[in-house]
GROMACS .gro file of C-alpha atoms in nm:
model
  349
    1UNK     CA    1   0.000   0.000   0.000
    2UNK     CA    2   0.077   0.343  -0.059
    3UNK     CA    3   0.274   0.549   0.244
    4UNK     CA    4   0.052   0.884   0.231
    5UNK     CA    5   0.325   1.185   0.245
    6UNK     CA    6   0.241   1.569   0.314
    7UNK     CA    7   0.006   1.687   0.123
    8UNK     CA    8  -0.030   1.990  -0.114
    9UNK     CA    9  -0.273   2.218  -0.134
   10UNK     CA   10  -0.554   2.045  -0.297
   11UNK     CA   11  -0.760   2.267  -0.620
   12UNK     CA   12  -1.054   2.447  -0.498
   13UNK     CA   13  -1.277   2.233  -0.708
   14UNK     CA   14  -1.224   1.920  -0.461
   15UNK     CA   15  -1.111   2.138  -0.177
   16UNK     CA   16  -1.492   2.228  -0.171
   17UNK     CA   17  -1.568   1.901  -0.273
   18UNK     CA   18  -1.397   1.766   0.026
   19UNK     CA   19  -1.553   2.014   0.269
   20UNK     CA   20  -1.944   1.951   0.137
   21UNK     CA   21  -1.814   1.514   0.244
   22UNK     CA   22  -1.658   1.688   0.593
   23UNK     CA   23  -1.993   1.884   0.620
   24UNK     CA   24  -2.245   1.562   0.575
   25UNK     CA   25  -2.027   1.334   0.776
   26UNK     CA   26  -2.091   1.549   1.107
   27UNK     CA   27  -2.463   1.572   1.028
   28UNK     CA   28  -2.556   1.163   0.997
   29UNK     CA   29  -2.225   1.039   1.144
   30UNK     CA   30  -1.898   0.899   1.000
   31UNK     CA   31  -1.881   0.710   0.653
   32UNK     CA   32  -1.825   0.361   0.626
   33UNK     CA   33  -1.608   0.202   0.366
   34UNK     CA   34  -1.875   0.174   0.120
   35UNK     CA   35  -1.990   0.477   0.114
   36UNK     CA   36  -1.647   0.597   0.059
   37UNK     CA   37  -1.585   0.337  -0.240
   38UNK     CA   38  -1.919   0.460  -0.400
   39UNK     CA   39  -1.803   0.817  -0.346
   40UNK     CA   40  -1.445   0.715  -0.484
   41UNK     CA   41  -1.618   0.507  -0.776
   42UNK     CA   42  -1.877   0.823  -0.891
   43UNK     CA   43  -1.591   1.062  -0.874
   44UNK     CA   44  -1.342   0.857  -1.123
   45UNK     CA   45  -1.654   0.789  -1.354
   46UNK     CA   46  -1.702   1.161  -1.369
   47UNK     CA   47  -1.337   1.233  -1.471
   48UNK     CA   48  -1.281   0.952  -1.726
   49UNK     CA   49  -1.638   1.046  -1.841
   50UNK     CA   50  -1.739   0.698  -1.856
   51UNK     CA   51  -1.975   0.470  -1.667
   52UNK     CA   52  -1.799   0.221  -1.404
   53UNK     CA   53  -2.004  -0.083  -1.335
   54UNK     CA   54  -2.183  -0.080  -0.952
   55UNK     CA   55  -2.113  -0.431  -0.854
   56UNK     CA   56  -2.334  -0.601  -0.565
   57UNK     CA   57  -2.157  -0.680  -0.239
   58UNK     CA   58  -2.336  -0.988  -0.114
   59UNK     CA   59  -2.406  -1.070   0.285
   60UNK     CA   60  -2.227  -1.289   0.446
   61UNK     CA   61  -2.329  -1.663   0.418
   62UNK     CA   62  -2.566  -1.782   0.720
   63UNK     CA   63  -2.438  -1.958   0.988
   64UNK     CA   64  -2.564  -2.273   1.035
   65UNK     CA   65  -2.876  -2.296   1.292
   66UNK     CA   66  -2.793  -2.314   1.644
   67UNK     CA   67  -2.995  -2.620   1.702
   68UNK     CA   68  -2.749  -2.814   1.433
   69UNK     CA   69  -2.435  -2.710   1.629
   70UNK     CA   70  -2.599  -2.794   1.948
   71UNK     CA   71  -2.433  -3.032   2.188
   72UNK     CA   72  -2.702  -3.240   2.377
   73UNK     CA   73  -2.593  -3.270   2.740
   74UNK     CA   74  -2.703  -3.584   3.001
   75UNK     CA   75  -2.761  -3.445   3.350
   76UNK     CA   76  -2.579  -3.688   3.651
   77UNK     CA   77  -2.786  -4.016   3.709
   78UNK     CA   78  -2.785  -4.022   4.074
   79UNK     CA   79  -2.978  -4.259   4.293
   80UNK     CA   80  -3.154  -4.158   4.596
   81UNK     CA   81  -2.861  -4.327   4.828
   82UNK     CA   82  -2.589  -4.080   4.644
   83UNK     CA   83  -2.798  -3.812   4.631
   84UNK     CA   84  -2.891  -3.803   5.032
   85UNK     CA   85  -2.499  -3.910   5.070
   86UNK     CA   86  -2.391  -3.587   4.866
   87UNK     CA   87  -2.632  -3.370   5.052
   88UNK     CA   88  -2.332  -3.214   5.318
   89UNK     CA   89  -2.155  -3.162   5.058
   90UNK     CA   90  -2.164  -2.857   4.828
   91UNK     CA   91  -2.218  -3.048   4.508
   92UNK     CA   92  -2.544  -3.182   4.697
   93UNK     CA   93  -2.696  -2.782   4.639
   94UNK     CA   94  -2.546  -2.744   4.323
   95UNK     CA   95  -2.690  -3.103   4.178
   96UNK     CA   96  -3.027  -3.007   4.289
   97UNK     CA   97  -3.008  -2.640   4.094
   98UNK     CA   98  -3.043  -2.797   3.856
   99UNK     CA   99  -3.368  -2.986   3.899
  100UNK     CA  100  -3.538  -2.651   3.938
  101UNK     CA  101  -3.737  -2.509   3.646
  102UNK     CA  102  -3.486  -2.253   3.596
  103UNK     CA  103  -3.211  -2.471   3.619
  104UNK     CA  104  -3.372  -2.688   3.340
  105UNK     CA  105  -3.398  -2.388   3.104
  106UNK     CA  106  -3.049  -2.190   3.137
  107UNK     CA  107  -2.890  -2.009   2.845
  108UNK     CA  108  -2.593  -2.156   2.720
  109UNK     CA  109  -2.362  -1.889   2.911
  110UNK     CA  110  -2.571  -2.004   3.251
  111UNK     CA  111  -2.540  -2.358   3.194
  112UNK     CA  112  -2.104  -2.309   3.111
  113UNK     CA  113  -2.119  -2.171   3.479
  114UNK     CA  114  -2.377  -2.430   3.617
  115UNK     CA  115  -2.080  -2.736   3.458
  116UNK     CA  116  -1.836  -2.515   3.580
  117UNK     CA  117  -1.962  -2.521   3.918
  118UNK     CA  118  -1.995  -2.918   3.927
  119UNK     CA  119  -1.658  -2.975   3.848
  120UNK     CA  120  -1.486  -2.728   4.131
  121UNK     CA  121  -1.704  -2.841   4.402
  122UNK     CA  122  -1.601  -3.243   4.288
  123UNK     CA  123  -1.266  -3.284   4.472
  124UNK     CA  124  -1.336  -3.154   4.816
  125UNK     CA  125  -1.655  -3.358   4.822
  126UNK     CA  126  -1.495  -3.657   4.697
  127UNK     CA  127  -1.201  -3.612   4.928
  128UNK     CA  128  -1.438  -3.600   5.199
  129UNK     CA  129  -1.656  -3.900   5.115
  130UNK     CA  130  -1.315  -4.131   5.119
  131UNK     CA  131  -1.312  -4.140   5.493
  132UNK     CA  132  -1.666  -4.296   5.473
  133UNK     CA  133  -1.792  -4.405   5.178
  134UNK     CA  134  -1.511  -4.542   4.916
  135UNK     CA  135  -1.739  -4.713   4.703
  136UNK     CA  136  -1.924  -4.376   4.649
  137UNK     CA  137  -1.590  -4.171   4.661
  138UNK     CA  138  -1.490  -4.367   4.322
  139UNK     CA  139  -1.836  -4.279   4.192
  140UNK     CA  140  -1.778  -3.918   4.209
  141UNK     CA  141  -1.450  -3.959   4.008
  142UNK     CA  142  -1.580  -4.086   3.719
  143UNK     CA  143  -1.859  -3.804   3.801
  144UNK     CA  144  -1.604  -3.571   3.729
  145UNK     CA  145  -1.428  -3.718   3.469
  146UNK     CA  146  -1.749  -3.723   3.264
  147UNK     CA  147  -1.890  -3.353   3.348
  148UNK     CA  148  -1.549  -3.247   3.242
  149UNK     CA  149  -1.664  -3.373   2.918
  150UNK     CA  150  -1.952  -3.202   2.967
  151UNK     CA  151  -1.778  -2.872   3.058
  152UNK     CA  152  -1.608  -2.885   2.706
  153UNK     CA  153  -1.974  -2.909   2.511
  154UNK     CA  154  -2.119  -2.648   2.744
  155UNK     CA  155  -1.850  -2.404   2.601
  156UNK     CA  156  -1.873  -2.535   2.227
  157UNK     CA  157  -2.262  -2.470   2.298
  158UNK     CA  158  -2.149  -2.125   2.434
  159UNK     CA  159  -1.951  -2.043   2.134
  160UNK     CA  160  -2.159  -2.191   1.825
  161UNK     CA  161  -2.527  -2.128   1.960
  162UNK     CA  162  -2.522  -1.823   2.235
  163UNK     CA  163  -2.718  -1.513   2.088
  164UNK     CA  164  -2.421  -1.256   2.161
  165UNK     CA  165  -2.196  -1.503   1.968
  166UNK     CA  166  -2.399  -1.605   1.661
  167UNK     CA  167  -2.470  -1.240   1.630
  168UNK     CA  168  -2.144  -1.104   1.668
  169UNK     CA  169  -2.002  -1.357   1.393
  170UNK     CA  170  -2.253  -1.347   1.138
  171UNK     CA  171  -2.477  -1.019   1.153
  172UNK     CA  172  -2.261  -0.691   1.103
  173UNK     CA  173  -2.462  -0.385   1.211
  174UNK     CA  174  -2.236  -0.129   1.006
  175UNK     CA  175  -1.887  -0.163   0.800
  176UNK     CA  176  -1.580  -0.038   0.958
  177UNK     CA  177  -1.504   0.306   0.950
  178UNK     CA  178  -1.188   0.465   0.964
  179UNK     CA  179  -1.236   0.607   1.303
  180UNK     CA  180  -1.511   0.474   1.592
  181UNK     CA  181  -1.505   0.116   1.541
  182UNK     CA  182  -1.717   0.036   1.849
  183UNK     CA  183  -1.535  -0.184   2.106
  184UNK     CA  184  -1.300  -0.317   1.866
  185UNK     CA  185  -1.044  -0.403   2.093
  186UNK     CA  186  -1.245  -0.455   2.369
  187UNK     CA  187  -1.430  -0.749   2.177
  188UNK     CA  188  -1.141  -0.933   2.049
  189UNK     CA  189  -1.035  -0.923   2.428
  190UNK     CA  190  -1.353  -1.054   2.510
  191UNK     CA  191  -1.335  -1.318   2.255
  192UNK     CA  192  -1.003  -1.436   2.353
  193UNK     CA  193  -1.181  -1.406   2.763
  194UNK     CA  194  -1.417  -1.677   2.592
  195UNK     CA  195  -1.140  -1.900   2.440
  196UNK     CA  196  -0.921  -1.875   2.822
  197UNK     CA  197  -1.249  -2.023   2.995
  198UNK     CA  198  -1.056  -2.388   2.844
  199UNK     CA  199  -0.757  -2.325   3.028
  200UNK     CA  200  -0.644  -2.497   3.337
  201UNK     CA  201  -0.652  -2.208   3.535
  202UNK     CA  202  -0.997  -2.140   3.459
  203UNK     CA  203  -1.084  -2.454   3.512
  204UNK     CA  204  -0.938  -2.451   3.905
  205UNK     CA  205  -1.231  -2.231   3.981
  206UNK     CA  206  -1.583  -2.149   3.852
  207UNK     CA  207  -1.700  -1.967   3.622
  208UNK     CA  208  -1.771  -1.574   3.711
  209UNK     CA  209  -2.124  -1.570   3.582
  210UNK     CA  210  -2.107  -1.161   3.600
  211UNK     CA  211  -1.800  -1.164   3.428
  212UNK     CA  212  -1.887  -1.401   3.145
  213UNK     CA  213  -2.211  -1.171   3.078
  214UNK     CA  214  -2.025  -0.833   3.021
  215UNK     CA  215  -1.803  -1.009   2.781
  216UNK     CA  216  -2.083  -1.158   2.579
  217UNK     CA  217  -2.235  -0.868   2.567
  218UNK     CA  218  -1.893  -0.617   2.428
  219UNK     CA  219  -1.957  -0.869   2.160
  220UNK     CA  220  -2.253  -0.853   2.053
  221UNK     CA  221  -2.231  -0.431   2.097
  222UNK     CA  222  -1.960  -0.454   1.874
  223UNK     CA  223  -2.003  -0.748   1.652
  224UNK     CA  224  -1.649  -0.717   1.524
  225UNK     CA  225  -1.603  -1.060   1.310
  226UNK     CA  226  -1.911  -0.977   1.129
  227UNK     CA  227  -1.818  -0.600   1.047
  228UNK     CA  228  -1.484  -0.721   0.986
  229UNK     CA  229  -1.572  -1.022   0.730
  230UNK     CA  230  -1.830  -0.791   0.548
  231UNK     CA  231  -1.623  -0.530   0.533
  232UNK     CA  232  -1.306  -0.708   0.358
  233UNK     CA  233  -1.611  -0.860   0.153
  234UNK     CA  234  -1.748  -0.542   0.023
  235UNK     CA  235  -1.366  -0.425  -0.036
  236UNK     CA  236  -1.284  -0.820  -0.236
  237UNK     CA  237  -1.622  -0.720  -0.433
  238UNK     CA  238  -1.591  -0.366  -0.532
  239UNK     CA  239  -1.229  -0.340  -0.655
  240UNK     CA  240  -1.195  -0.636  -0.870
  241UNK     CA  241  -1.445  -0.490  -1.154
  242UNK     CA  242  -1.313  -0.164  -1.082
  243UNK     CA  243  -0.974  -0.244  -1.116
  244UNK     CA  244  -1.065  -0.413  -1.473
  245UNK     CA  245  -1.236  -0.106  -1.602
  246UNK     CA  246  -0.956   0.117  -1.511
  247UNK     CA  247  -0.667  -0.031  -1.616
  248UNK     CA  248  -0.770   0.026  -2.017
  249UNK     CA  249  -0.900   0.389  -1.935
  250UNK     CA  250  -0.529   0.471  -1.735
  251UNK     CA  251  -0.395   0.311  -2.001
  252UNK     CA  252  -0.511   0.570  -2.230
  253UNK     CA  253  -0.507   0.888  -2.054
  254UNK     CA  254  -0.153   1.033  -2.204
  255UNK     CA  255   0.108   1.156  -2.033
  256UNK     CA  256   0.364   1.245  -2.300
  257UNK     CA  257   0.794   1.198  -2.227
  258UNK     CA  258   0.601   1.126  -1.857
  259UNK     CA  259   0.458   1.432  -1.834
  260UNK     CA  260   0.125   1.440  -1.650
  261UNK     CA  261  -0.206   1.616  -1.830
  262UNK     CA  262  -0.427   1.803  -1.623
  263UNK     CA  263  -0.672   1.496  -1.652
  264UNK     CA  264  -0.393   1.273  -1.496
  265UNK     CA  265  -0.324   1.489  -1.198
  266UNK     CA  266  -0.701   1.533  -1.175
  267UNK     CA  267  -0.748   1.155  -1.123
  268UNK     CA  268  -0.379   1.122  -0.904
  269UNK     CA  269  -0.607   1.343  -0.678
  270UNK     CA  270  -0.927   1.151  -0.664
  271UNK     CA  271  -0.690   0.837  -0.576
  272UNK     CA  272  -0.540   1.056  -0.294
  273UNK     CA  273  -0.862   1.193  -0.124
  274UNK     CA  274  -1.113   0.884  -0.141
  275UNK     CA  275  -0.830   0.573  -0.153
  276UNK     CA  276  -0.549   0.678   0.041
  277UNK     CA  277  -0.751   0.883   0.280
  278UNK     CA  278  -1.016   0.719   0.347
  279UNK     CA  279  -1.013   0.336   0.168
  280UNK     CA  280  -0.676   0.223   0.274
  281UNK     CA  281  -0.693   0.315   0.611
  282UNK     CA  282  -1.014   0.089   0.676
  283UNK     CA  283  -0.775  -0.155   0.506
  284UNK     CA  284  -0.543  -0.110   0.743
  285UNK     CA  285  -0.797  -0.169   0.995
  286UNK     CA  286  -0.885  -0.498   0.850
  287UNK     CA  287  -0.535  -0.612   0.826
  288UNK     CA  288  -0.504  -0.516   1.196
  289UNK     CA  289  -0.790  -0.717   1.319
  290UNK     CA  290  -0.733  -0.945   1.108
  291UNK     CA  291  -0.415  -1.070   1.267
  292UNK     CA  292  -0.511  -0.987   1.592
  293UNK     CA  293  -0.764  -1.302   1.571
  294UNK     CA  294  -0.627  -1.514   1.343
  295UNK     CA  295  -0.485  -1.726   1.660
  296UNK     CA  296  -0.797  -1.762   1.798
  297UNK     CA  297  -0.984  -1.904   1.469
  298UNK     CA  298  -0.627  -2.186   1.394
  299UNK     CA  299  -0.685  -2.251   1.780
  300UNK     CA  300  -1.093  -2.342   1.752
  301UNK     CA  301  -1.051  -2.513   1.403
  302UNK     CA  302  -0.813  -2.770   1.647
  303UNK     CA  303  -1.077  -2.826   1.893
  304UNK     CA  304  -1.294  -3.108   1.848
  305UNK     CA  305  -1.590  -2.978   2.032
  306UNK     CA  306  -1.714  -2.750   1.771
  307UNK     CA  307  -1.889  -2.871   1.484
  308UNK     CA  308  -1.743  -2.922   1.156
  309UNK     CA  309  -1.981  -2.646   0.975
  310UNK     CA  310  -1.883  -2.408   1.221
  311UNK     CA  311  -1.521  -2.458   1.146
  312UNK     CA  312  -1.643  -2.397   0.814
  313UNK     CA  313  -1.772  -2.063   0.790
  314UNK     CA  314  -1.492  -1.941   1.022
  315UNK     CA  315  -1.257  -2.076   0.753
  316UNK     CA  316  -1.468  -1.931   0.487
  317UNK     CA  317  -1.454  -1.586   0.611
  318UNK     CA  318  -1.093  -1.549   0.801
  319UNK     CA  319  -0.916  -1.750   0.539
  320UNK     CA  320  -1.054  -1.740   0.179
  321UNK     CA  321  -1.215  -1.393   0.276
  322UNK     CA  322  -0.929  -1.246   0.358
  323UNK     CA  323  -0.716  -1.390   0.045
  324UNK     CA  324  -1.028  -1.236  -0.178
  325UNK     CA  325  -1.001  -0.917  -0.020
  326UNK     CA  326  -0.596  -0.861   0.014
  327UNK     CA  327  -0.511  -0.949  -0.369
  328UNK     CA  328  -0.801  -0.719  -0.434
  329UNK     CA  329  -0.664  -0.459  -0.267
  330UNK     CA  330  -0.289  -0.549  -0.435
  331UNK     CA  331  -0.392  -0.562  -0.754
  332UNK     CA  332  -0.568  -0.227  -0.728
  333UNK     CA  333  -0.279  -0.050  -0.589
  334UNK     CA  334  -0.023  -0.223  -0.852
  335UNK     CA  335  -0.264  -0.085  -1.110
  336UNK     CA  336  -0.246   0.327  -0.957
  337UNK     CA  337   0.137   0.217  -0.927
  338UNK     CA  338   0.178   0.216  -1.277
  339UNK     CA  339  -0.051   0.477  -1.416
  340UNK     CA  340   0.150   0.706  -1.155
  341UNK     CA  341   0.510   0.613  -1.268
  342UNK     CA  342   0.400   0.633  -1.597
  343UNK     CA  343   0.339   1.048  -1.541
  344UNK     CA  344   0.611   1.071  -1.288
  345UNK     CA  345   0.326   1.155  -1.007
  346UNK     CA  346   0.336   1.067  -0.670
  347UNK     CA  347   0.044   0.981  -0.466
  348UNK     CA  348  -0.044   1.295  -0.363
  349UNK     CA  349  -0.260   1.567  -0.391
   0.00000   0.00000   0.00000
């Protein structure tokens, strides 16, 4: 990508272009990237004089329904005997949560701190129950073994079927913007916060149910894999049929012993002010977020909780999207490259 240098003062035909844009941004709010590529695209067409093809930016592909993804998960099978044996012990009260009509209809985050709560009270009741009951004592370790098990679907349901999750992935509310990108940073924390309830240390105690809630819900305020895939997917579908119409109409625009015509310094300024200013930055952006989660998606397409489909469309969209999008983006800049070096103009205004 272009480096953007200092710029020159601009001619007062897009100066006052550039102010009307300012103007209408602080009335209805900031432009996304598409606006700015339709604003880029109109501009060029009016210089070259020639119609550019509008090409349609599809959504992104639906996520496969929750109830497909679902993990089904077998409460305990506990006699009366273990269940009146259990009953000093703290797993006694949290075993019988869950035979109350709330406990039978939790959300997926509520029933990831319900497992999570079986499995830290386990050991101190099953180190108590040695003294006096061995037979049962042996029962409660293969209790655990198997609601660890359980622990690991609970979070797969978490992640594939939760509303904040399925939302955040697949249903952008806006494209990124150059500026104000919503709790950007604060959801890929968030989403890593999800990923670090697997670890051992999380594991040692249980879940924070208050905790878990705040971070489910930066994520769906921001819904920054969604905004992020569409955005790169509006970018991967715009400037590959731009790019092909330009090329021939650069091509032809003369700049004689690489000297620049007015037209060619015209459209080295329309580059500046709608690409470099405002396009490539939101590329940047991508790029940025981009790599900041690419750990987390090679991490989750390794675990063999979550369902094949869902691997899938995380594949789909932070893989072969992003290959779409960044040779897009190459291939347009290669093309300005040349038309510039051509006229000996650099890419400024």
């Amino acid at each position: 990508m272009f480096q953007a240098g200092k710029t020159k003062r601009p001619t007062l035909f897009i100066g006052v272009a550039v102010l009307a844009l300012t103007l209408l941004t602080g009335c209805f709010g900031q432009n996304t990237v598409k606006d700015s590529l339709n604003d880029y695209q109109s501009r060029l067409s009016r210089v070259l004089e020639t119609p550019l093809t509008e090409p349609r930016v599809a959504a992104l592909p639906r996520l496969t329904e929750g109830s497909k993804l679902k993990h089904d998960i077998e409460g305990l099978s506990i006699n009366l005997r273990e269940f009146y044996a259990i009953q000093d012990c703290e797993l006694g009260r949290v075993v019988a949560e869950r035979n109350t009509s709330l406990g039978k209809s939790q959300l997926p985050s509520q029933r990831l701190v319900y497992e999570s709560k079986l499995l830290s009270v386990f050991s101190s009741c099953e180190e108590a129950l040695r003294e006096t009951d061995e037979a049962l004592a042996n029962t409660l370790a293969d209790w655990k073994q198997a609601k660890a098990a359980d622990y690991m679907k609970s979070w797969a349901n978490l992640i594939q079927t939760s509303k904040e999750m399925r939302l955040g992935l697949n249903s952008p509310e806006r494209l990124l913007a150059r500026e104000n990108n919503k709790d950007a940073q604060a959801s890929i924390n968030s989403l890593y916060f999800l990923d670090d309830l697997l670890s051992s240390d999380a594991l040692a105690d249980s879940v924070d149910s208050s905790e878990l809630e705040t971070q489910l819900k930066i994520i769906l305020s921001a819904r920054l894999p969604a905004s992020l895939w569409q955005t790169q997917n509006t970018l991967a579908a715009v400037l590959p049929p731009l790019t092909a119409e330009l090329t021939p109409a650069l091509d032809n625009i003369a700049c004689v012993d690489g000297r620049p015509s007015d037209t060619a310094k015209i459209l080295r300024n329309v580059f500046y002010l709608f690409f470099i200013e405002e396009i490539q930055p939101v590329g940047s952006l991508v790029n940025n977020y981009h790599y900041k989660l690419t750990p987390l998606w090679e991490k989750w397409q390794q675990n063999p909780a979550l369902h094949p489909l869902f691997k899938d469309y995380l594949y789909q969209q932070s893989v072969e999207g992003f290959d779409k999008y960044s040779k897009a983006m190459q291939s347009h800049v290669s093309m300005w490259q040349q038309f510039l070096g051509r006229c000996n103009l650099s890419p400024v205004a």
